[in-house]
Amino acid sequence: MAEGENESPRPRASPYDEAVDALSSLITKRSRADKSNKGDRFDIMYDYIKMLDLEESISKMKVIHVAGTKGKVNMDSAKMRQVLLKEWPECGTVLEEKTSDDIPMPAYFRFLALLAFKIFTAEQVDVVILEVGLGGKFDPTNVVQTPIVCGISSLGYDHMEILGNTLGEIAGEKAGIFKQGVPAFTVPQPDEAMCVLEEKASQLDVKLQVAPLLDATLLNGLHLGLDGEHQYLNAGLAIALCSTWLQRTGHNEINYLDQTNSLPEQFLKGLTTATLQGRAQIVPDRLIGAESPGDLLYYLDGAHSPESMEVCGKWFSHAITGESRQQNASNQRQGNSTQILLFNCMSVRDPQLLLPRLINTCANHGVHFQKALFVPNISVYYKVLSSALPPTDSQVDLSWQLTIQNVWENLIGIEKGRDARDGDLVYEENDKSKESGVRSCENSMVFPSLPIAIKWLRNSAQQNKAVRFQVLVTGSLHLVGDVLRLVKK
């Protein structure tokens, strides 16, 4: 019998998966801070727009342009999938035919922006809520020259390898979306950032206003769909942007800027039903046994800046203490709970800035992690349209995860009142950990892959049925997405 004769054929990828694979092939292998590629020239975005015949349609789009460290834009995923399948082949084909060595094929995020403009044009949308991917001034979305209104949400120390090392420098990049005479809104910012925003606005004759925090009483007893105190800032900004957009597109009678009038039903529905995967999201692991699906819970938040780590820590602490109160009130089965951190961050970020914010915030709320698990992201090793297989667990470079582990052990040592010295880790190895490639210390573990870490969590939950495992997944939106794919399979 010939080798492989009885093997089942691999299932054919869906058209959507094929589209995503083709898009992912545009991801470059170079560092984000590397400026050597010709594709870093912002001006060639206008060449791409000409190639796709999008100049006139973009100029007519009614756009709300938003920048900031934590801007939020939601989409109907099912609808977007259908339109993506219809538009991406033509978009990709045209660009492949017309690009050259001087004007190379656009990289991933630029292609996505171009594809989005193509979809918006085809669908003849009434309004485009456009969120920058990174920065503002040189972001692919900034080819829009005549937005209806602009907004800048809370600024923090994020993407510093590209945007700058101070809040002033970062604010300057974000203010790049301001356009001559176009009104703009922001939220309360640190003085350093606000001064730069005001200066940039003045130079362009932009009326810059600070949107007020949403008055919770205007929700008529309801709650925001997105959890967290900071969401009242985002909600206030959203109301200001939408109200201004309505006014400037012919609805002159509408004015909710001062929040003295009752909010219309449509505003209330949007604010109270908004959801965002991977942000303040709680997902139970149902593969550990149907009889106790709540014994392993993942608390997912893609925080990846010092400021957002603090917000994440507050949310996690409030979420788990709130659950305890609800269980007490309903006399549900009580058991011990243990908090575990599942973490990774990109190497351009500094874990010595991120992790202390998380540890200290949680500690201030009486929450302490029994164990921290560090893993590489699955998506880092996903090579699309390549015959090369991803590396096996034994081949994965874990040097970055071991660096993060070192930082964690030192921080926990300090928290526990011990002297901690860099490079002084003591690994607790046994035959099983050696075999699986796990590097275990007193307070943390490094796993060669995310699936192995998930398996360890599931085994731990099954072996300790009296314990409720509460796992905070944070540090990277890529990691959060990978966990969601694994847990929801």
Short mmCIF file of C-alpha atoms in Angstrom, two decimals:
data_model
loop_
_atom_site.label_atom_id
_atom_site.label_comp_id
_atom_site.label_asym_id
_atom_site.label_seq_id
_atom_site.Cartn_x
_atom_site.Cartn_y
_atom_site.Cartn_z
CA MET A 1 0.00 0.00 0.00
CA ALA A 2 1.42 3.36 -0.98
CA GLU A 3 2.32 5.75 1.82
CA GLY A 4 -0.54 8.09 2.61
CA GLU A 5 -3.07 6.04 0.60
CA ASN A 6 -5.52 5.93 3.48
CA GLU A 7 -4.98 9.50 4.55
CA SER A 8 -8.04 11.72 4.35
CA PRO A 9 -7.66 14.74 2.08
CA ARG A 10 -7.18 18.02 3.86
CA PRO A 11 -10.41 20.03 4.00
CA ARG A 12 -10.42 22.89 1.54
CA ALA A 13 -10.11 26.30 3.16
CA SER A 14 -13.21 28.47 3.02
CA PRO A 15 -13.19 31.46 0.64
CA TYR A 16 -13.04 33.74 3.68
CA ASP A 17 -10.01 31.90 5.09
CA GLU A 18 -8.32 32.10 1.70
CA ALA A 19 -8.94 35.84 1.59
CA VAL A 20 -7.51 36.30 5.09
CA ASP A 21 -4.50 34.17 4.15
CA ALA A 22 -3.83 36.30 1.08
CA LEU A 23 -4.14 39.49 3.11
CA SER A 24 -1.87 38.14 5.83
CA SER A 25 0.83 37.42 3.26
CA LEU A 26 1.33 41.19 3.03
CA ILE A 27 2.62 41.31 6.60
CA THR A 28 6.31 42.22 6.48
CA LYS A 29 8.95 40.49 8.58
CA ARG A 30 10.82 43.63 9.50
CA SER A 31 10.58 45.56 12.75
CA ARG A 32 7.90 48.25 12.93
CA ALA A 33 10.58 50.78 13.83
CA ASP A 34 12.64 49.96 10.71
CA LYS A 35 12.46 52.86 8.22
CA SER A 36 14.40 51.24 5.38
CA ASN A 37 11.46 50.07 3.24
CA LYS A 38 10.14 52.22 0.40
CA GLY A 39 6.63 51.44 1.59
CA ASP A 40 7.24 53.78 4.54
CA ARG A 41 6.72 56.75 2.20
CA PHE A 42 3.29 58.07 3.03
CA ASP A 43 2.86 59.82 -0.33
CA ILE A 44 2.58 56.57 -2.26
CA MET A 45 -0.82 56.02 -0.60
CA TYR A 46 -2.12 58.58 -3.11
CA ASP A 47 -0.63 56.51 -5.95
CA TYR A 48 -2.51 53.46 -4.71
CA ILE A 49 -5.74 55.48 -4.53
CA LYS A 50 -5.28 56.56 -8.16
CA MET A 51 -4.63 52.95 -9.19
CA LEU A 52 -7.92 51.92 -7.60
CA ASP A 53 -9.80 54.95 -8.96
CA LEU A 54 -10.85 56.01 -5.47
CA GLU A 55 -9.96 59.72 -5.53
CA GLU A 56 -13.44 61.09 -6.14
CA SER A 57 -15.28 58.65 -3.86
CA ILE A 58 -12.95 59.31 -0.89
CA SER A 59 -13.35 63.07 -1.33
CA LYS A 60 -17.14 62.66 -1.05
CA MET A 61 -17.17 60.31 1.96
CA LYS A 62 -18.77 61.69 5.12
CA VAL A 63 -16.06 60.68 7.57
CA ILE A 64 -15.69 60.81 11.34
CA HIS A 65 -11.92 60.43 11.79
CA VAL A 66 -10.75 59.16 15.19
CA ALA A 67 -7.24 58.82 16.65
CA GLY A 68 -5.94 58.01 20.11
CA THR A 69 -4.29 55.32 22.16
CA LYS A 70 -7.58 53.53 22.70
CA GLY A 71 -9.97 54.54 19.94
CA LYS A 72 -12.88 52.18 19.41
CA VAL A 73 -14.73 51.34 16.21
CA ASN A 74 -17.14 48.41 15.90
CA MET A 75 -18.21 46.58 12.74
CA ASP A 76 -20.83 44.00 11.84
CA SER A 77 -18.45 41.08 11.25
CA ALA A 78 -20.87 38.95 9.21
CA LYS A 79 -21.62 41.80 6.82
CA MET A 80 -17.96 42.75 6.53
CA ARG A 81 -17.05 39.16 5.66
CA GLN A 82 -19.48 39.14 2.72
CA VAL A 83 -18.21 42.45 1.35
CA LEU A 84 -14.59 41.42 1.90
CA LEU A 85 -15.09 38.30 -0.24
CA LYS A 86 -16.58 40.43 -3.00
CA GLU A 87 -14.06 43.28 -3.09
CA TRP A 88 -10.62 41.97 -2.11
CA PRO A 89 -9.83 39.93 -5.29
CA GLU A 90 -10.38 42.92 -7.60
CA CYS A 91 -8.49 45.26 -5.28
CA GLY A 92 -5.54 42.87 -5.02
CA THR A 93 -5.44 42.12 -8.74
CA VAL A 94 -5.42 45.79 -9.77
CA LEU A 95 -2.61 46.62 -7.36
CA GLU A 96 -0.52 43.61 -8.41
CA GLU A 97 -0.81 44.69 -12.03
CA LYS A 98 0.01 48.35 -11.46
CA THR A 99 2.64 48.33 -8.70
CA SER A 100 6.35 48.28 -9.48
CA ASP A 101 9.77 48.47 -7.86
CA ASP A 102 9.31 52.22 -7.37
CA ILE A 103 5.78 51.81 -6.01
CA PRO A 104 5.76 48.40 -4.32
CA MET A 105 2.72 46.39 -3.29
CA PRO A 106 1.21 48.00 -0.16
CA ALA A 107 1.94 46.30 3.14
CA TYR A 108 -0.80 44.78 5.27
CA PHE A 109 -2.30 47.79 7.04
CA ARG A 110 -2.13 50.01 3.97
CA PHE A 111 -3.85 47.35 1.91
CA LEU A 112 -6.55 47.00 4.57
CA ALA A 113 -7.18 50.76 4.49
CA LEU A 114 -7.41 50.73 0.70
CA LEU A 115 -9.71 47.71 0.80
CA ALA A 116 -11.89 49.47 3.37
CA PHE A 117 -12.22 52.53 1.10
CA LYS A 118 -13.11 50.20 -1.78
CA ILE A 119 -15.81 48.54 0.33
CA PHE A 120 -17.21 51.85 1.59
CA THR A 121 -17.44 53.05 -2.02
CA ALA A 122 -19.16 49.88 -3.24
CA GLU A 123 -21.65 49.91 -0.37
CA GLN A 124 -22.37 53.65 -0.73
CA VAL A 125 -22.30 54.10 3.04
CA ASP A 126 -23.89 57.15 4.67
CA VAL A 127 -21.14 57.62 7.25
CA VAL A 128 -17.62 56.26 7.70
CA ILE A 129 -16.24 56.04 11.23
CA LEU A 130 -12.55 55.78 10.47
CA GLU A 131 -10.07 54.85 13.19
CA VAL A 132 -6.36 55.27 12.62
CA GLY A 133 -4.27 52.13 12.92
CA LEU A 134 -1.19 53.80 14.37
CA GLY A 135 -0.34 57.42 14.99
CA GLY A 136 -2.25 59.79 12.75
CA LYS A 137 -0.09 62.02 10.57
CA PHE A 138 1.31 59.17 8.47
CA ASP A 139 -1.43 56.61 9.08
CA PRO A 140 -2.96 55.14 5.88
CA THR A 141 -6.38 56.50 6.86
CA ASN A 142 -5.06 60.06 6.78
CA VAL A 143 -5.51 60.28 3.02
CA VAL A 144 -8.98 61.61 3.87
CA GLN A 145 -8.65 65.36 3.38
CA THR A 146 -12.17 66.55 4.19
CA PRO A 147 -13.60 64.70 7.19
CA ILE A 148 -16.79 66.01 8.79
CA VAL A 149 -15.31 65.97 12.29
CA CYS A 150 -12.19 64.60 14.01
CA GLY A 151 -11.71 63.10 17.46
CA ILE A 152 -8.73 62.20 19.63
CA SER A 153 -9.33 59.86 22.56
CA SER A 154 -7.14 59.44 25.64
CA LEU A 155 -3.44 59.54 24.84
CA GLY A 156 -0.82 57.42 26.54
CA TYR A 157 2.63 55.95 26.07
CA ASP A 158 1.99 53.56 23.20
CA HIS A 159 3.89 52.77 19.96
CA MET A 160 6.75 54.85 21.35
CA GLU A 161 9.26 53.23 18.98
CA ILE A 162 7.46 55.05 16.16
CA LEU A 163 5.54 57.98 17.63
CA GLY A 164 8.03 59.40 20.11
CA ASN A 165 9.13 59.13 23.72
CA THR A 166 7.05 61.94 25.22
CA LEU A 167 3.32 62.61 25.39
CA GLY A 168 3.97 65.83 23.49
CA GLU A 169 5.57 63.97 20.58
CA ILE A 170 2.81 61.37 20.56
CA ALA A 171 0.13 64.09 20.65
CA GLY A 172 1.83 65.79 17.69
CA GLU A 173 1.54 62.62 15.63
CA LYS A 174 -2.10 62.09 16.61
CA ALA A 175 -2.94 65.73 15.80
CA GLY A 176 -1.84 64.97 12.25
CA ILE A 177 -5.45 64.06 11.47
CA PHE A 178 -6.58 67.67 12.08
CA LYS A 179 -7.68 69.37 8.85
CA GLN A 180 -8.02 73.07 8.04
CA GLY A 181 -11.26 74.41 9.50
CA VAL A 182 -12.67 70.97 10.45
CA PRO A 183 -14.01 70.85 14.04
CA ALA A 184 -12.31 68.45 16.42
CA PHE A 185 -12.95 67.02 19.87
CA THR A 186 -10.77 65.38 22.47
CA VAL A 187 -11.12 64.23 26.08
CA PRO A 188 -9.27 65.65 29.10
CA GLN A 189 -5.56 65.06 28.46
CA PRO A 190 -2.35 65.57 30.46
CA ASP A 191 -1.12 69.18 30.12
CA GLU A 192 1.85 68.16 27.96
CA ALA A 193 -0.41 66.49 25.41
CA MET A 194 -3.19 69.10 25.54
CA CYS A 195 -0.77 71.97 24.85
CA VAL A 196 0.43 70.28 21.67
CA LEU A 197 -3.11 69.47 20.50
CA GLU A 198 -4.19 73.08 21.06
CA GLU A 199 -1.14 74.44 19.24
CA LYS A 200 -1.70 72.17 16.21
CA ALA A 201 -5.40 73.08 16.18
CA SER A 202 -4.62 76.79 16.27
CA GLN A 203 -2.21 76.50 13.34
CA LEU A 204 -4.97 74.95 11.20
CA ASP A 205 -7.87 77.13 12.39
CA VAL A 206 -9.43 74.06 13.97
CA LYS A 207 -12.05 74.56 16.67
CA LEU A 208 -10.85 72.05 19.28
CA GLN A 209 -13.25 71.29 22.13
CA VAL A 210 -12.99 68.97 25.13
CA ALA A 211 -15.96 66.58 25.15
CA PRO A 212 -17.53 66.25 28.60
CA LEU A 213 -17.61 62.97 30.48
CA LEU A 214 -20.94 61.21 29.91
CA ASP A 215 -23.41 61.95 32.68
CA ALA A 216 -24.54 58.47 33.76
CA THR A 217 -28.02 59.76 34.59
CA LEU A 218 -28.63 60.26 30.87
CA LEU A 219 -28.61 56.47 30.44
CA ASN A 220 -32.00 56.23 32.16
CA GLY A 221 -30.88 53.57 34.61
CA LEU A 222 -29.07 51.48 31.98
CA HIS A 223 -25.34 50.71 31.85
CA LEU A 224 -22.75 51.20 29.14
CA GLY A 225 -22.22 48.11 27.04
CA LEU A 226 -18.45 48.38 27.50
CA ASP A 227 -17.22 47.93 31.06
CA GLY A 228 -14.84 50.29 32.84
CA GLU A 229 -14.87 53.82 34.22
CA HIS A 230 -12.83 55.10 31.26
CA GLN A 231 -15.68 54.19 28.92
CA TYR A 232 -17.62 57.23 30.16
CA LEU A 233 -14.86 59.34 28.61
CA ASN A 234 -15.15 57.42 25.34
CA ALA A 235 -18.95 57.70 25.48
CA GLY A 236 -18.79 61.47 25.95
CA LEU A 237 -16.46 61.76 22.96
CA ALA A 238 -18.72 59.52 20.85
CA ILE A 239 -21.75 61.69 21.65
CA ALA A 240 -19.87 64.85 20.70
CA LEU A 241 -18.63 63.38 17.41
CA CYS A 242 -22.00 61.95 16.39
CA SER A 243 -23.88 65.11 17.38
CA THR A 244 -21.48 67.27 15.36
CA TRP A 245 -21.67 64.93 12.37
CA LEU A 246 -25.47 65.17 12.41
CA GLN A 247 -25.38 68.96 12.65
CA ARG A 248 -22.88 69.34 9.81
CA THR A 249 -24.82 67.00 7.52
CA GLY A 250 -28.09 68.90 7.69
CA HIS A 251 -29.66 68.07 11.05
CA ASN A 252 -29.28 71.55 12.50
CA GLU A 253 -31.87 71.00 15.23
CA ILE A 254 -29.74 68.37 16.96
CA ASN A 255 -27.41 69.41 19.79
CA TYR A 256 -26.33 67.01 22.52
CA LEU A 257 -22.91 68.55 23.13
CA ASP A 258 -23.78 70.04 26.50
CA GLN A 259 -25.66 66.89 27.63
CA THR A 260 -28.52 68.98 29.01
CA ASN A 261 -31.05 67.33 26.72
CA SER A 262 -32.18 63.72 26.94
CA LEU A 263 -30.30 61.43 24.61
CA PRO A 264 -32.31 60.00 21.70
CA GLU A 265 -33.21 56.33 21.69
CA GLN A 266 -30.64 55.57 18.98
CA PHE A 267 -27.82 57.04 21.07
CA LEU A 268 -28.93 55.09 24.14
CA LYS A 269 -29.11 51.85 22.20
CA GLY A 270 -25.64 52.32 20.77
CA LEU A 271 -24.06 53.20 24.11
CA THR A 272 -25.71 50.40 26.08
CA THR A 273 -25.36 47.56 23.56
CA ALA A 274 -21.83 48.21 22.25
CA THR A 275 -19.49 45.23 22.51
CA LEU A 276 -15.87 44.73 21.58
CA GLN A 277 -14.18 41.35 21.48
CA GLY A 278 -10.98 41.16 23.46
CA ARG A 279 -11.72 44.19 25.62
CA ALA A 280 -13.12 43.56 29.11
CA GLN A 281 -14.52 40.25 27.86
CA ILE A 282 -15.19 37.19 30.02
CA VAL A 283 -15.26 33.76 28.38
CA PRO A 284 -15.77 30.41 30.18
CA ASP A 285 -13.81 27.36 29.03
CA ARG A 286 -16.47 24.75 28.33
CA LEU A 287 -14.10 21.97 27.35
CA ILE A 288 -13.18 21.09 30.93
CA GLY A 289 -16.50 19.41 31.62
CA ALA A 290 -20.10 20.44 31.08
CA GLU A 291 -20.91 19.93 34.75
CA SER A 292 -18.77 22.88 35.85
CA PRO A 293 -18.18 25.24 32.91
CA GLY A 294 -17.53 28.18 35.21
CA ASP A 295 -14.51 26.69 36.97
CA LEU A 296 -12.11 28.01 34.32
CA LEU A 297 -12.81 31.58 33.22
CA TYR A 298 -10.74 33.74 30.88
CA TYR A 299 -10.81 37.49 31.45
CA LEU A 300 -9.65 38.96 28.15
CA ASP A 301 -8.33 42.47 27.70
CA GLY A 302 -5.84 43.45 25.01
CA ALA A 303 -4.22 46.20 27.09
CA HIS A 304 -0.65 46.89 25.92
CA SER A 305 0.33 50.31 27.28
CA PRO A 306 1.13 51.31 30.88
CA GLU A 307 -2.09 53.32 31.16
CA SER A 308 -4.29 50.58 29.75
CA MET A 309 -2.65 47.97 31.98
CA GLU A 310 -3.81 49.98 34.98
CA VAL A 311 -7.34 50.18 33.57
CA CYS A 312 -7.22 46.43 32.87
CA GLY A 313 -6.13 45.70 36.44
CA LYS A 314 -9.04 47.74 37.83
CA TRP A 315 -11.54 45.99 35.57
CA PHE A 316 -10.24 42.50 36.43
CA SER A 317 -10.24 43.22 40.16
CA HIS A 318 -13.77 44.61 40.11
CA ALA A 319 -15.00 41.77 37.89
CA ILE A 320 -13.82 38.97 40.16
CA THR A 321 -14.89 40.68 43.38
CA GLY A 322 -18.29 41.38 41.81
CA GLU A 323 -18.68 37.70 40.97
CA SER A 324 -17.94 36.76 44.56
CA ARG A 325 -20.64 39.12 45.83
CA GLN A 326 -23.16 37.71 43.35
CA GLN A 327 -22.39 34.15 44.43
CA ASN A 328 -22.79 35.08 48.08
CA ALA A 329 -26.11 36.79 47.38
CA SER A 330 -27.49 33.80 45.49
CA ASN A 331 -26.05 31.20 47.88
CA GLN A 332 -24.25 29.46 45.03
CA ARG A 333 -21.61 26.85 45.74
CA GLN A 334 -18.63 28.59 47.21
CA GLY A 335 -15.10 27.45 46.63
CA ASN A 336 -11.59 28.78 46.58
CA SER A 337 -10.56 30.93 43.65
CA THR A 338 -7.11 31.48 42.24
CA GLN A 339 -5.94 34.23 39.92
CA ILE A 340 -3.53 33.43 37.10
CA LEU A 341 -1.97 35.78 34.54
CA LEU A 342 -1.52 34.66 30.93
CA PHE A 343 0.70 37.25 29.29
CA ASN A 344 2.78 38.21 26.31
CA CYS A 345 3.76 41.54 24.79
CA MET A 346 5.63 42.60 21.69
CA SER A 347 9.37 43.03 22.03
CA VAL A 348 9.07 46.75 21.21
CA ARG A 349 7.22 47.20 24.51
CA ASP A 350 8.84 47.30 27.93
CA PRO A 351 7.51 44.74 30.45
CA GLN A 352 9.20 46.75 33.20
CA LEU A 353 6.68 49.52 32.44
CA LEU A 354 3.66 47.28 31.85
CA LEU A 355 3.82 44.66 34.58
CA PRO A 356 4.31 46.96 37.62
CA ARG A 357 1.16 48.90 36.67
CA LEU A 358 -0.81 45.64 36.57
CA ILE A 359 0.66 44.14 39.74
CA ASN A 360 0.26 47.31 41.80
CA THR A 361 -3.27 48.07 40.59
CA CYS A 362 -4.47 44.55 41.34
CA ALA A 363 -2.67 44.52 44.72
CA ASN A 364 -4.39 47.78 45.68
CA HIS A 365 -7.68 45.93 45.20
CA GLY A 366 -6.53 42.90 47.18
CA VAL A 367 -5.88 40.74 44.12
CA HIS A 368 -2.62 38.77 43.81
CA PHE A 369 -1.66 36.33 41.06
CA GLN A 370 -0.68 32.85 42.19
CA LYS A 371 1.07 32.15 38.91
CA ALA A 372 2.00 33.98 35.71
CA LEU A 373 2.18 32.09 32.42
CA PHE A 374 4.24 33.50 29.55
CA VAL A 375 3.78 32.28 25.98
CA PRO A 376 4.59 33.26 22.39
CA ASN A 377 1.66 34.30 20.20
CA ILE A 378 0.49 31.69 17.72
CA SER A 379 0.11 34.37 15.03
CA VAL A 380 3.82 35.24 15.19
CA TYR A 381 4.67 31.89 13.61
CA TYR A 382 1.81 31.76 11.11
CA LYS A 383 3.45 32.01 7.68
CA VAL A 384 0.72 32.50 5.10
CA LEU A 385 1.04 31.23 1.54
CA SER A 386 4.30 29.52 2.39
CA SER A 387 5.21 25.85 2.04
CA ALA A 388 7.35 26.10 5.17
CA LEU A 389 5.77 24.64 8.28
CA PRO A 390 5.65 26.69 11.48
CA PRO A 391 8.38 25.74 13.96
CA THR A 392 7.75 22.93 16.40
CA ASP A 393 7.49 23.72 20.11
CA SER A 394 11.13 22.73 20.61
CA GLN A 395 12.26 25.15 17.88
CA VAL A 396 10.46 28.24 19.12
CA ASP A 397 12.70 31.03 20.38
CA LEU A 398 11.55 31.75 23.94
CA SER A 399 14.26 34.26 24.83
CA TRP A 400 11.77 37.14 24.97
CA GLN A 401 9.32 35.19 27.15
CA LEU A 402 12.18 34.27 29.49
CA THR A 403 13.09 37.96 29.71
CA ILE A 404 9.51 38.80 30.70
CA GLN A 405 9.59 35.96 33.25
CA ASN A 406 12.75 37.41 34.75
CA VAL A 407 11.05 40.80 35.14
CA TRP A 408 8.01 39.15 36.74
CA GLU A 409 9.98 37.13 39.27
CA ASN A 410 11.93 40.21 40.33
CA LEU A 411 8.76 42.27 40.72
CA ILE A 412 6.99 39.57 42.72
CA GLY A 413 10.09 39.18 44.86
CA ILE A 414 9.93 42.89 45.67
CA GLU A 415 6.19 42.67 46.37
CA LYS A 416 6.82 39.82 48.79
CA GLY A 417 9.55 41.78 50.55
CA ARG A 418 12.50 39.80 49.22
CA ASP A 419 15.61 41.12 47.53
CA ALA A 420 15.37 40.43 43.82
CA ARG A 421 18.30 40.44 41.42
CA ASP A 422 18.19 40.22 37.63
CA GLY A 423 19.29 36.90 36.21
CA ASP A 424 18.87 35.09 39.52
CA LEU A 425 16.03 32.76 38.48
CA VAL A 426 15.88 29.27 39.91
CA TYR A 427 14.07 26.85 37.61
CA GLU A 428 12.03 24.06 39.15
CA GLU A 429 12.62 21.36 36.55
CA ASN A 430 11.31 17.82 36.54
CA ASP A 431 11.12 15.15 33.89
CA LYS A 432 7.69 16.25 32.75
CA SER A 433 8.63 19.93 32.39
CA LYS A 434 11.84 19.04 30.54
CA GLU A 435 9.88 16.89 28.13
CA SER A 436 7.32 19.60 27.38
CA GLY A 437 9.84 22.46 27.25
CA VAL A 438 8.21 24.35 30.13
CA ARG A 439 10.47 26.60 32.20
CA SER A 440 8.96 26.84 35.66
CA CYS A 441 9.97 29.18 38.49
CA GLU A 442 8.42 29.80 41.89
CA ASN A 443 5.90 32.37 40.64
CA SER A 444 5.77 31.81 36.89
CA MET A 445 6.05 29.43 33.96
CA VAL A 446 7.17 29.85 30.35
CA PHE A 447 5.43 27.58 27.83
CA PRO A 448 6.75 26.89 24.32
CA SER A 449 3.26 27.42 22.87
CA LEU A 450 -0.14 28.77 23.81
CA PRO A 451 -1.95 25.42 23.29
CA ILE A 452 0.34 23.79 25.86
CA ALA A 453 -0.43 26.57 28.33
CA ILE A 454 -4.19 26.17 27.74
CA LYS A 455 -3.84 22.42 28.22
CA TRP A 456 -2.04 23.03 31.54
CA LEU A 457 -4.85 25.32 32.68
CA ARG A 458 -7.52 22.79 31.73
CA ASN A 459 -5.70 19.96 33.48
CA SER A 460 -5.27 22.11 36.58
CA ALA A 461 -8.99 22.94 36.61
CA GLN A 462 -9.97 19.30 36.19
CA GLN A 463 -7.64 18.17 38.96
CA ASN A 464 -8.81 20.90 41.36
CA LYS A 465 -12.58 20.94 40.98
CA ALA A 466 -13.07 22.85 44.21
CA VAL A 467 -11.04 25.76 42.85
CA ARG A 468 -12.30 28.45 40.49
CA PHE A 469 -9.51 29.43 38.07
CA GLN A 470 -9.70 33.09 37.00
CA VAL A 471 -7.23 33.73 34.18
CA LEU A 472 -6.43 37.27 33.08
CA VAL A 473 -5.22 37.30 29.47
CA THR A 474 -3.55 40.59 28.56
CA GLY A 475 -0.50 42.36 27.13
CA SER A 476 -1.28 41.77 23.47
CA LEU A 477 -4.38 41.84 21.28
CA HIS A 478 -2.74 39.11 19.21
CA LEU A 479 -2.56 36.90 22.29
CA VAL A 480 -6.18 37.65 23.18
CA GLY A 481 -7.27 36.74 19.64
CA ASP A 482 -5.29 33.50 19.74
CA VAL A 483 -6.87 32.52 23.08
CA LEU A 484 -10.36 33.27 21.76
CA ARG A 485 -9.79 31.04 18.74
CA LEU A 486 -8.57 28.17 20.92
CA VAL A 487 -11.18 28.45 23.65
CA LYS A 488 -14.15 28.93 21.32
CA LYS A 489 -13.31 26.03 18.98
#
